[in-house]
């Protein structure tokens, strides 16, 4: 009789155990350091102001005096946050972010036409938690994971799906920046989806005007353009092109020195996204172009690093993926002097450490442009070879 081989249970238990340890370690850090989840407190105050008719864009919360920065539609969604005791709300948000992170990992796999089995999904989620943008999103109680999941889910729905584009428009109503993907849809010939997204976005603005008319007028005519309210653009927290240039020039208001390069990057990035042969490349180019050219892109906004890593791994670029993972894990911007105005006094050799995400994002259009040129050259060579063979066949 053959002896039956018994598979040890540990390999099967390792992925969920790793995820449990990862989440528990993060929760312990939050408790030990008494993480205030400052942005969650802002959202809660926004919901209260919307419910009671307070001055939505005049409020400031926490010792950092953080203001409300999202459209009134977002404040309406935040109203239920005031109905839950704060400790329970924080626990619920952390649990929700854990589920959203798993969802983002799964959606990132779908972006490259992959399906992750549960063990691999658990492992990837456990590791992704420690990427700096994801970690900071959890720490601040931010909405980045939710917005990114909404955008990706809608973009990945089958062509012709009912109301495709609507969820993208709703996401733009919460945080205006996803509206850049409407432009991507239009440029790639998906005009019906772009129109649906614009309709959804307009509906969020209209609902805001109906329920919060004063706040809506204030936001869309004034607050949206006051980027200085959000924070200082030159601090290392800001990983946009403006932050990079401000720190490099030691100038808190770089003006044309930022606007002109940002315009060039926007045109190049969107143009390459429109021409990209793969939808995954188009989506990533659009996301990282938006992060670059926005006046302020806090480090926790860069959760798009998760889909980027998925695309690199799916294409077999393991070394590049390892390097990108290191960039988004090393937290070099927090290692350079950044107290007070030290962000504007960094030496030349400290600049790459202060702006790692912006520098990495600037390399993406270059890499994709090179790839498109190579593909075009390859197609030309293939065409010439085919023509030559046809000519030889005709002579015979």
PDB file of C-alpha atoms in Angstrom, residues 91-339:
ATOM      1  CA  UNK A  91     -11.943  51.175  14.266  1.00  0.00           C
ATOM      2  CA  UNK A  92     -14.543  50.977  11.491  1.00  0.00           C
ATOM      3  CA  UNK A  93     -12.425  53.122   9.161  1.00  0.00           C
ATOM      4  CA  UNK A  94      -9.328  50.983   9.772  1.00  0.00           C
ATOM      5  CA  UNK A  95     -11.307  47.818   9.055  1.00  0.00           C
ATOM      6  CA  UNK A  96     -12.847  49.413   5.987  1.00  0.00           C
ATOM      7  CA  UNK A  97      -9.438  50.527   4.715  1.00  0.00           C
ATOM      8  CA  UNK A  98      -8.140  46.966   5.131  1.00  0.00           C
ATOM      9  CA  UNK A  99     -10.981  45.689   2.934  1.00  0.00           C
ATOM     10  CA  UNK A 100     -10.432  48.501   0.443  1.00  0.00           C
ATOM     11  CA  UNK A 101      -6.719  47.700   0.260  1.00  0.00           C
ATOM     12  CA  UNK A 102      -7.538  44.068  -0.532  1.00  0.00           C
ATOM     13  CA  UNK A 103      -9.991  45.355  -3.132  1.00  0.00           C
ATOM     14  CA  UNK A 104      -7.340  47.624  -4.659  1.00  0.00           C
ATOM     15  CA  UNK A 105      -4.884  44.715  -4.872  1.00  0.00           C
ATOM     16  CA  UNK A 106      -7.535  42.582  -6.596  1.00  0.00           C
ATOM     17  CA  UNK A 107      -8.470  45.409  -8.989  1.00  0.00           C
ATOM     18  CA  UNK A 108      -4.786  45.987  -9.763  1.00  0.00           C
ATOM     19  CA  UNK A 109      -4.531  42.326 -10.748  1.00  0.00           C
ATOM     20  CA  UNK A 110      -7.613  42.716 -12.955  1.00  0.00           C
ATOM     21  CA  UNK A 111      -5.948  45.705 -14.611  1.00  0.00           C
ATOM     22  CA  UNK A 112      -3.401  43.241 -16.034  1.00  0.00           C
ATOM     23  CA  UNK A 113      -5.992  40.510 -16.680  1.00  0.00           C
ATOM     24  CA  UNK A 114      -5.023  38.408 -13.669  1.00  0.00           C
ATOM     25  CA  UNK A 115      -7.054  36.855 -10.874  1.00  0.00           C
ATOM     26  CA  UNK A 116      -5.358  36.441  -7.526  1.00  0.00           C
ATOM     27  CA  UNK A 117      -6.072  33.295  -5.508  1.00  0.00           C
ATOM     28  CA  UNK A 118      -6.930  34.032  -1.842  1.00  0.00           C
ATOM     29  CA  UNK A 119      -3.451  33.115  -0.453  1.00  0.00           C
ATOM     30  CA  UNK A 120      -1.708  35.469  -2.885  1.00  0.00           C
ATOM     31  CA  UNK A 121      -4.292  38.196  -2.250  1.00  0.00           C
ATOM     32  CA  UNK A 122      -3.672  37.955   1.519  1.00  0.00           C
ATOM     33  CA  UNK A 123       0.103  38.099   1.053  1.00  0.00           C
ATOM     34  CA  UNK A 124       0.004  41.041  -1.354  1.00  0.00           C
ATOM     35  CA  UNK A 125      -2.385  42.967   0.923  1.00  0.00           C
ATOM     36  CA  UNK A 126      -0.175  42.335   3.970  1.00  0.00           C
ATOM     37  CA  UNK A 127       2.885  43.681   2.137  1.00  0.00           C
ATOM     38  CA  UNK A 128       1.079  46.595   0.447  1.00  0.00           C
ATOM     39  CA  UNK A 129       0.040  47.973   3.850  1.00  0.00           C
ATOM     40  CA  UNK A 130       3.642  49.028   4.482  1.00  0.00           C
ATOM     41  CA  UNK A 131       4.001  51.043   1.286  1.00  0.00           C
ATOM     42  CA  UNK A 132       4.312  54.604   2.552  1.00  0.00           C
ATOM     43  CA  UNK A 133       1.283  56.067   0.683  1.00  0.00           C
ATOM     44  CA  UNK A 134      -0.945  53.219   1.875  1.00  0.00           C
ATOM     45  CA  UNK A 135       0.425  53.383   5.421  1.00  0.00           C
ATOM     46  CA  UNK A 136      -0.210  57.143   5.582  1.00  0.00           C
ATOM     47  CA  UNK A 137      -3.720  56.709   4.185  1.00  0.00           C
ATOM     48  CA  UNK A 138      -4.523  54.322   7.043  1.00  0.00           C
ATOM     49  CA  UNK A 139      -2.793  56.596   9.544  1.00  0.00           C
ATOM     50  CA  UNK A 140      -4.709  59.734   8.567  1.00  0.00           C
ATOM     51  CA  UNK A 141      -8.068  58.026   7.941  1.00  0.00           C
ATOM     52  CA  UNK A 142      -7.935  59.273   4.342  1.00  0.00           C
ATOM     53  CA  UNK A 143     -10.334  58.451   1.481  1.00  0.00           C
ATOM     54  CA  UNK A 144      -7.624  57.704  -1.093  1.00  0.00           C
ATOM     55  CA  UNK A 145      -8.199  53.953  -1.180  1.00  0.00           C
ATOM     56  CA  UNK A 146     -11.955  54.359  -1.587  1.00  0.00           C
ATOM     57  CA  UNK A 147     -11.632  56.869  -4.426  1.00  0.00           C
ATOM     58  CA  UNK A 148      -8.974  54.822  -6.243  1.00  0.00           C
ATOM     59  CA  UNK A 149     -11.063  51.646  -5.966  1.00  0.00           C
ATOM     60  CA  UNK A 150     -14.134  53.437  -7.354  1.00  0.00           C
ATOM     61  CA  UNK A 151     -12.168  54.775 -10.324  1.00  0.00           C
ATOM     62  CA  UNK A 152     -10.475  51.470 -11.140  1.00  0.00           C
ATOM     63  CA  UNK A 153     -13.648  49.428 -10.702  1.00  0.00           C
ATOM     64  CA  UNK A 154     -15.551  51.605 -13.148  1.00  0.00           C
ATOM     65  CA  UNK A 155     -12.730  51.738 -15.696  1.00  0.00           C
ATOM     66  CA  UNK A 156     -12.390  47.935 -15.601  1.00  0.00           C
ATOM     67  CA  UNK A 157     -16.065  47.191 -16.198  1.00  0.00           C
ATOM     68  CA  UNK A 158     -16.799  45.481 -19.540  1.00  0.00           C
ATOM     69  CA  UNK A 159     -17.314  47.790 -22.543  1.00  0.00           C
ATOM     70  CA  UNK A 160     -20.981  48.623 -22.906  1.00  0.00           C
ATOM     71  CA  UNK A 161     -21.793  47.856 -19.270  1.00  0.00           C
ATOM     72  CA  UNK A 162     -24.830  49.696 -17.992  1.00  0.00           C
ATOM     73  CA  UNK A 163     -24.076  53.244 -16.767  1.00  0.00           C
ATOM     74  CA  UNK A 164     -20.329  52.671 -17.214  1.00  0.00           C
ATOM     75  CA  UNK A 165     -18.617  55.913 -16.226  1.00  0.00           C
ATOM     76  CA  UNK A 166     -21.204  56.927 -13.628  1.00  0.00           C
ATOM     77  CA  UNK A 167     -19.160  55.730 -10.638  1.00  0.00           C
ATOM     78  CA  UNK A 168     -16.119  57.575 -12.002  1.00  0.00           C
ATOM     79  CA  UNK A 169     -18.200  60.755 -12.088  1.00  0.00           C
ATOM     80  CA  UNK A 170     -19.342  60.195  -8.496  1.00  0.00           C
ATOM     81  CA  UNK A 171     -15.714  59.683  -7.423  1.00  0.00           C
ATOM     82  CA  UNK A 172     -14.841  63.012  -9.056  1.00  0.00           C
ATOM     83  CA  UNK A 173     -17.661  64.575  -7.052  1.00  0.00           C
ATOM     84  CA  UNK A 174     -15.964  63.451  -3.829  1.00  0.00           C
ATOM     85  CA  UNK A 175     -12.446  64.487  -4.811  1.00  0.00           C
ATOM     86  CA  UNK A 176     -12.186  66.525  -8.001  1.00  0.00           C
ATOM     87  CA  UNK A 177      -8.917  65.023  -9.319  1.00  0.00           C
ATOM     88  CA  UNK A 178     -10.493  61.787 -10.711  1.00  0.00           C
ATOM     89  CA  UNK A 179     -12.140  64.012 -13.344  1.00  0.00           C
ATOM     90  CA  UNK A 180      -8.900  63.704 -15.343  1.00  0.00           C
ATOM     91  CA  UNK A 181      -9.963  60.153 -16.241  1.00  0.00           C
ATOM     92  CA  UNK A 182     -12.993  61.590 -18.043  1.00  0.00           C
ATOM     93  CA  UNK A 183     -10.526  63.254 -20.423  1.00  0.00           C
ATOM     94  CA  UNK A 184      -8.770  59.901 -20.870  1.00  0.00           C
ATOM     95  CA  UNK A 185     -12.061  58.224 -21.830  1.00  0.00           C
ATOM     96  CA  UNK A 186     -12.811  60.955 -24.341  1.00  0.00           C
ATOM     97  CA  UNK A 187      -9.353  60.839 -25.954  1.00  0.00           C
ATOM     98  CA  UNK A 188      -9.481  57.052 -26.274  1.00  0.00           C
ATOM     99  CA  UNK A 189     -12.783  57.224 -28.140  1.00  0.00           C
ATOM    100  CA  UNK A 190     -15.018  56.102 -25.276  1.00  0.00           C
ATOM    101  CA  UNK A 191     -17.219  59.172 -25.585  1.00  0.00           C
ATOM    102  CA  UNK A 192     -20.388  57.603 -24.241  1.00  0.00           C
ATOM    103  CA  UNK A 193     -18.612  56.601 -21.017  1.00  0.00           C
ATOM    104  CA  UNK A 194     -17.059  60.075 -20.778  1.00  0.00           C
ATOM    105  CA  UNK A 195     -20.498  61.673 -21.152  1.00  0.00           C
ATOM    106  CA  UNK A 196     -21.939  59.382 -18.465  1.00  0.00           C
ATOM    107  CA  UNK A 197     -19.068  60.288 -16.122  1.00  0.00           C
ATOM    108  CA  UNK A 198     -19.620  63.999 -16.734  1.00  0.00           C
ATOM    109  CA  UNK A 199     -23.328  63.525 -16.020  1.00  0.00           C
ATOM    110  CA  UNK A 200     -22.521  61.827 -12.721  1.00  0.00           C
ATOM    111  CA  UNK A 201     -20.077  64.572 -11.784  1.00  0.00           C
ATOM    112  CA  UNK A 202     -22.610  67.278 -12.661  1.00  0.00           C
ATOM    113  CA  UNK A 203     -25.234  65.480 -10.568  1.00  0.00           C
ATOM    114  CA  UNK A 204     -22.985  65.627  -7.494  1.00  0.00           C
ATOM    115  CA  UNK A 205     -22.443  69.350  -7.995  1.00  0.00           C
ATOM    116  CA  UNK A 206     -26.184  69.918  -8.504  1.00  0.00           C
ATOM    117  CA  UNK A 207     -27.037  67.972  -5.339  1.00  0.00           C
ATOM    118  CA  UNK A 208     -24.526  70.119  -3.475  1.00  0.00           C
ATOM    119  CA  UNK A 209     -26.161  73.314  -4.764  1.00  0.00           C
ATOM    120  CA  UNK A 210     -29.633  72.046  -3.803  1.00  0.00           C
ATOM    121  CA  UNK A 211     -28.738  71.031  -0.243  1.00  0.00           C
ATOM    122  CA  UNK A 212     -25.787  73.334   0.517  1.00  0.00           C
ATOM    123  CA  UNK A 213     -26.187  76.341  -1.804  1.00  0.00           C
ATOM    124  CA  UNK A 214     -23.921  78.760   0.087  1.00  0.00           C
ATOM    125  CA  UNK A 215     -21.117  76.224   0.545  1.00  0.00           C
ATOM    126  CA  UNK A 216     -21.366  75.153  -3.110  1.00  0.00           C
ATOM    127  CA  UNK A 217     -21.122  78.713  -4.369  1.00  0.00           C
ATOM    128  CA  UNK A 218     -18.164  79.299  -2.055  1.00  0.00           C
ATOM    129  CA  UNK A 219     -16.359  76.139  -3.187  1.00  0.00           C
ATOM    130  CA  UNK A 220     -16.855  76.305  -6.963  1.00  0.00           C
ATOM    131  CA  UNK A 221     -16.230  80.043  -7.288  1.00  0.00           C
ATOM    132  CA  UNK A 222     -13.453  80.497  -4.740  1.00  0.00           C
ATOM    133  CA  UNK A 223     -12.143  77.679  -2.544  1.00  0.00           C
ATOM    134  CA  UNK A 224     -11.342  75.273  -5.382  1.00  0.00           C
ATOM    135  CA  UNK A 225      -8.650  77.675  -6.633  1.00  0.00           C
ATOM    136  CA  UNK A 226      -7.111  78.507  -3.245  1.00  0.00           C
ATOM    137  CA  UNK A 227      -4.512  75.747  -3.225  1.00  0.00           C
ATOM    138  CA  UNK A 228      -2.648  77.524  -0.437  1.00  0.00           C
ATOM    139  CA  UNK A 229      -5.472  76.606   1.954  1.00  0.00           C
ATOM    140  CA  UNK A 230      -4.593  72.938   1.611  1.00  0.00           C
ATOM    141  CA  UNK A 231      -1.079  73.444   2.935  1.00  0.00           C
ATOM    142  CA  UNK A 232       2.400  74.706   2.080  1.00  0.00           C
ATOM    143  CA  UNK A 233       3.365  73.477  -1.379  1.00  0.00           C
ATOM    144  CA  UNK A 234       7.095  73.414  -0.638  1.00  0.00           C
ATOM    145  CA  UNK A 235       7.122  70.985   2.292  1.00  0.00           C
ATOM    146  CA  UNK A 236       8.356  67.425   1.681  1.00  0.00           C
ATOM    147  CA  UNK A 237       4.851  66.059   2.277  1.00  0.00           C
ATOM    148  CA  UNK A 238       4.004  67.470  -1.170  1.00  0.00           C
ATOM    149  CA  UNK A 239       5.361  65.113  -3.818  1.00  0.00           C
ATOM    150  CA  UNK A 240       4.005  66.990  -6.829  1.00  0.00           C
ATOM    151  CA  UNK A 241       6.107  68.700  -9.491  1.00  0.00           C
ATOM    152  CA  UNK A 242       5.487  72.053  -7.796  1.00  0.00           C
ATOM    153  CA  UNK A 243       6.890  70.715  -4.534  1.00  0.00           C
ATOM    154  CA  UNK A 244       9.962  69.331  -6.283  1.00  0.00           C
ATOM    155  CA  UNK A 245      10.679  72.605  -8.110  1.00  0.00           C
ATOM    156  CA  UNK A 246       9.991  74.786  -5.056  1.00  0.00           C
ATOM    157  CA  UNK A 247      12.485  72.808  -2.966  1.00  0.00           C
ATOM    158  CA  UNK A 248      15.064  72.613  -5.762  1.00  0.00           C
ATOM    159  CA  UNK A 249      14.940  76.386  -6.370  1.00  0.00           C
ATOM    160  CA  UNK A 250      14.606  77.213  -2.642  1.00  0.00           C
ATOM    161  CA  UNK A 251      11.585  79.306  -3.630  1.00  0.00           C
ATOM    162  CA  UNK A 252       8.215  78.842  -1.865  1.00  0.00           C
ATOM    163  CA  UNK A 253       6.389  80.347  -4.885  1.00  0.00           C
ATOM    164  CA  UNK A 254       8.140  79.123  -8.054  1.00  0.00           C
ATOM    165  CA  UNK A 255       5.490  80.640 -10.368  1.00  0.00           C
ATOM    166  CA  UNK A 256       6.326  80.199 -14.102  1.00  0.00           C
ATOM    167  CA  UNK A 257       9.261  77.948 -13.154  1.00  0.00           C
ATOM    168  CA  UNK A 258       6.589  75.444 -12.113  1.00  0.00           C
ATOM    169  CA  UNK A 259       3.634  76.300 -14.390  1.00  0.00           C
ATOM    170  CA  UNK A 260       5.516  75.883 -17.668  1.00  0.00           C
ATOM    171  CA  UNK A 261       7.046  72.456 -16.880  1.00  0.00           C
ATOM    172  CA  UNK A 262       3.722  71.313 -15.391  1.00  0.00           C
ATOM    173  CA  UNK A 263       1.930  72.272 -18.616  1.00  0.00           C
ATOM    174  CA  UNK A 264       4.492  70.381 -20.693  1.00  0.00           C
ATOM    175  CA  UNK A 265       4.209  67.313 -18.457  1.00  0.00           C
ATOM    176  CA  UNK A 266       0.395  67.430 -18.620  1.00  0.00           C
ATOM    177  CA  UNK A 267       0.365  67.581 -22.425  1.00  0.00           C
ATOM    178  CA  UNK A 268       2.989  64.844 -22.762  1.00  0.00           C
ATOM    179  CA  UNK A 269       1.417  62.567 -20.156  1.00  0.00           C
ATOM    180  CA  UNK A 270      -2.143  62.827 -21.468  1.00  0.00           C
ATOM    181  CA  UNK A 271      -0.939  62.528 -25.058  1.00  0.00           C
ATOM    182  CA  UNK A 272       0.966  59.327 -24.291  1.00  0.00           C
ATOM    183  CA  UNK A 273      -2.005  57.960 -22.348  1.00  0.00           C
ATOM    184  CA  UNK A 274      -4.252  58.539 -25.357  1.00  0.00           C
ATOM    185  CA  UNK A 275      -1.798  56.663 -27.634  1.00  0.00           C
ATOM    186  CA  UNK A 276      -0.907  53.837 -25.239  1.00  0.00           C
ATOM    187  CA  UNK A 277      -1.591  50.397 -26.702  1.00  0.00           C
ATOM    188  CA  UNK A 278      -2.454  48.887 -23.326  1.00  0.00           C
ATOM    189  CA  UNK A 279      -5.269  50.199 -21.160  1.00  0.00           C
ATOM    190  CA  UNK A 280      -3.156  49.528 -18.060  1.00  0.00           C
ATOM    191  CA  UNK A 281      -0.463  51.902 -19.317  1.00  0.00           C
ATOM    192  CA  UNK A 282      -3.050  54.538 -20.214  1.00  0.00           C
ATOM    193  CA  UNK A 283      -4.610  54.410 -16.749  1.00  0.00           C
ATOM    194  CA  UNK A 284      -1.268  54.637 -14.941  1.00  0.00           C
ATOM    195  CA  UNK A 285       0.012  57.461 -17.148  1.00  0.00           C
ATOM    196  CA  UNK A 286      -3.159  59.445 -16.468  1.00  0.00           C
ATOM    197  CA  UNK A 287      -3.022  58.838 -12.718  1.00  0.00           C
ATOM    198  CA  UNK A 288       0.629  59.755 -12.298  1.00  0.00           C
ATOM    199  CA  UNK A 289       0.377  62.737 -14.637  1.00  0.00           C
ATOM    200  CA  UNK A 290      -2.459  64.082 -12.487  1.00  0.00           C
ATOM    201  CA  UNK A 291      -0.419  63.536  -9.323  1.00  0.00           C
ATOM    202  CA  UNK A 292       2.537  65.371 -10.862  1.00  0.00           C
ATOM    203  CA  UNK A 293       0.751  68.434 -12.196  1.00  0.00           C
ATOM    204  CA  UNK A 294      -1.622  68.993  -9.271  1.00  0.00           C
ATOM    205  CA  UNK A 295      -0.310  71.880  -7.163  1.00  0.00           C
ATOM    206  CA  UNK A 296      -0.338  69.630  -4.102  1.00  0.00           C
ATOM    207  CA  UNK A 297      -0.119  65.830  -4.067  1.00  0.00           C
ATOM    208  CA  UNK A 298       0.508  64.689  -0.517  1.00  0.00           C
ATOM    209  CA  UNK A 299       2.508  61.495  -0.188  1.00  0.00           C
ATOM    210  CA  UNK A 300      -0.617  59.536   0.794  1.00  0.00           C
ATOM    211  CA  UNK A 301      -2.253  60.453  -2.532  1.00  0.00           C
ATOM    212  CA  UNK A 302       0.206  58.137  -4.307  1.00  0.00           C
ATOM    213  CA  UNK A 303      -1.675  54.891  -3.566  1.00  0.00           C
ATOM    214  CA  UNK A 304      -1.581  54.373  -7.336  1.00  0.00           C
ATOM    215  CA  UNK A 305       1.768  52.746  -6.602  1.00  0.00           C
ATOM    216  CA  UNK A 306      -0.188  49.511  -5.967  1.00  0.00           C
ATOM    217  CA  UNK A 307      -1.495  49.203  -9.569  1.00  0.00           C
ATOM    218  CA  UNK A 308       1.920  50.300 -10.841  1.00  0.00           C
ATOM    219  CA  UNK A 309       3.622  47.427  -9.036  1.00  0.00           C
ATOM    220  CA  UNK A 310       0.998  44.996 -10.339  1.00  0.00           C
ATOM    221  CA  UNK A 311       1.624  46.083 -13.938  1.00  0.00           C
ATOM    222  CA  UNK A 312       5.407  45.810 -13.582  1.00  0.00           C
ATOM    223  CA  UNK A 313       5.191  42.327 -12.063  1.00  0.00           C
ATOM    224  CA  UNK A 314       2.693  41.136 -14.693  1.00  0.00           C
ATOM    225  CA  UNK A 315       5.058  42.309 -17.448  1.00  0.00           C
ATOM    226  CA  UNK A 316       7.956  40.387 -15.914  1.00  0.00           C
ATOM    227  CA  UNK A 317       9.858  43.514 -14.834  1.00  0.00           C
ATOM    228  CA  UNK A 318      10.708  42.056 -11.440  1.00  0.00           C
ATOM    229  CA  UNK A 319      13.845  44.139 -10.816  1.00  0.00           C
ATOM    230  CA  UNK A 320      12.052  47.352 -11.738  1.00  0.00           C
ATOM    231  CA  UNK A 321       9.142  46.377  -9.502  1.00  0.00           C
ATOM    232  CA  UNK A 322      11.556  45.734  -6.624  1.00  0.00           C
ATOM    233  CA  UNK A 323      13.155  49.157  -7.141  1.00  0.00           C
ATOM    234  CA  UNK A 324       9.759  50.897  -7.326  1.00  0.00           C
ATOM    235  CA  UNK A 325       8.628  49.031  -4.211  1.00  0.00           C
ATOM    236  CA  UNK A 326      11.760  50.232  -2.433  1.00  0.00           C
ATOM    237  CA  UNK A 327      11.088  53.850  -3.457  1.00  0.00           C
ATOM    238  CA  UNK A 328       7.560  53.681  -2.039  1.00  0.00           C
ATOM    239  CA  UNK A 329       8.687  51.956   1.159  1.00  0.00           C
ATOM    240  CA  UNK A 330      11.934  53.755   2.044  1.00  0.00           C
ATOM    241  CA  UNK A 331      10.244  56.980   3.263  1.00  0.00           C
ATOM    242  CA  UNK A 332      13.296  59.044   2.287  1.00  0.00           C
ATOM    243  CA  UNK A 333      11.326  62.309   2.348  1.00  0.00           C
ATOM    244  CA  UNK A 334      10.961  61.915   6.114  1.00  0.00           C
ATOM    245  CA  UNK A 335      14.707  61.329   6.574  1.00  0.00           C
ATOM    246  CA  UNK A 336      15.839  64.719   5.215  1.00  0.00           C
ATOM    247  CA  UNK A 337      15.584  67.830   7.440  1.00  0.00           C
ATOM    248  CA  UNK A 338      12.010  69.105   7.219  1.00  0.00           C
ATOM    249  CA  UNK A 339      11.228  70.975  10.423  1.00  0.00           C
TER     250      UNK A 339
END
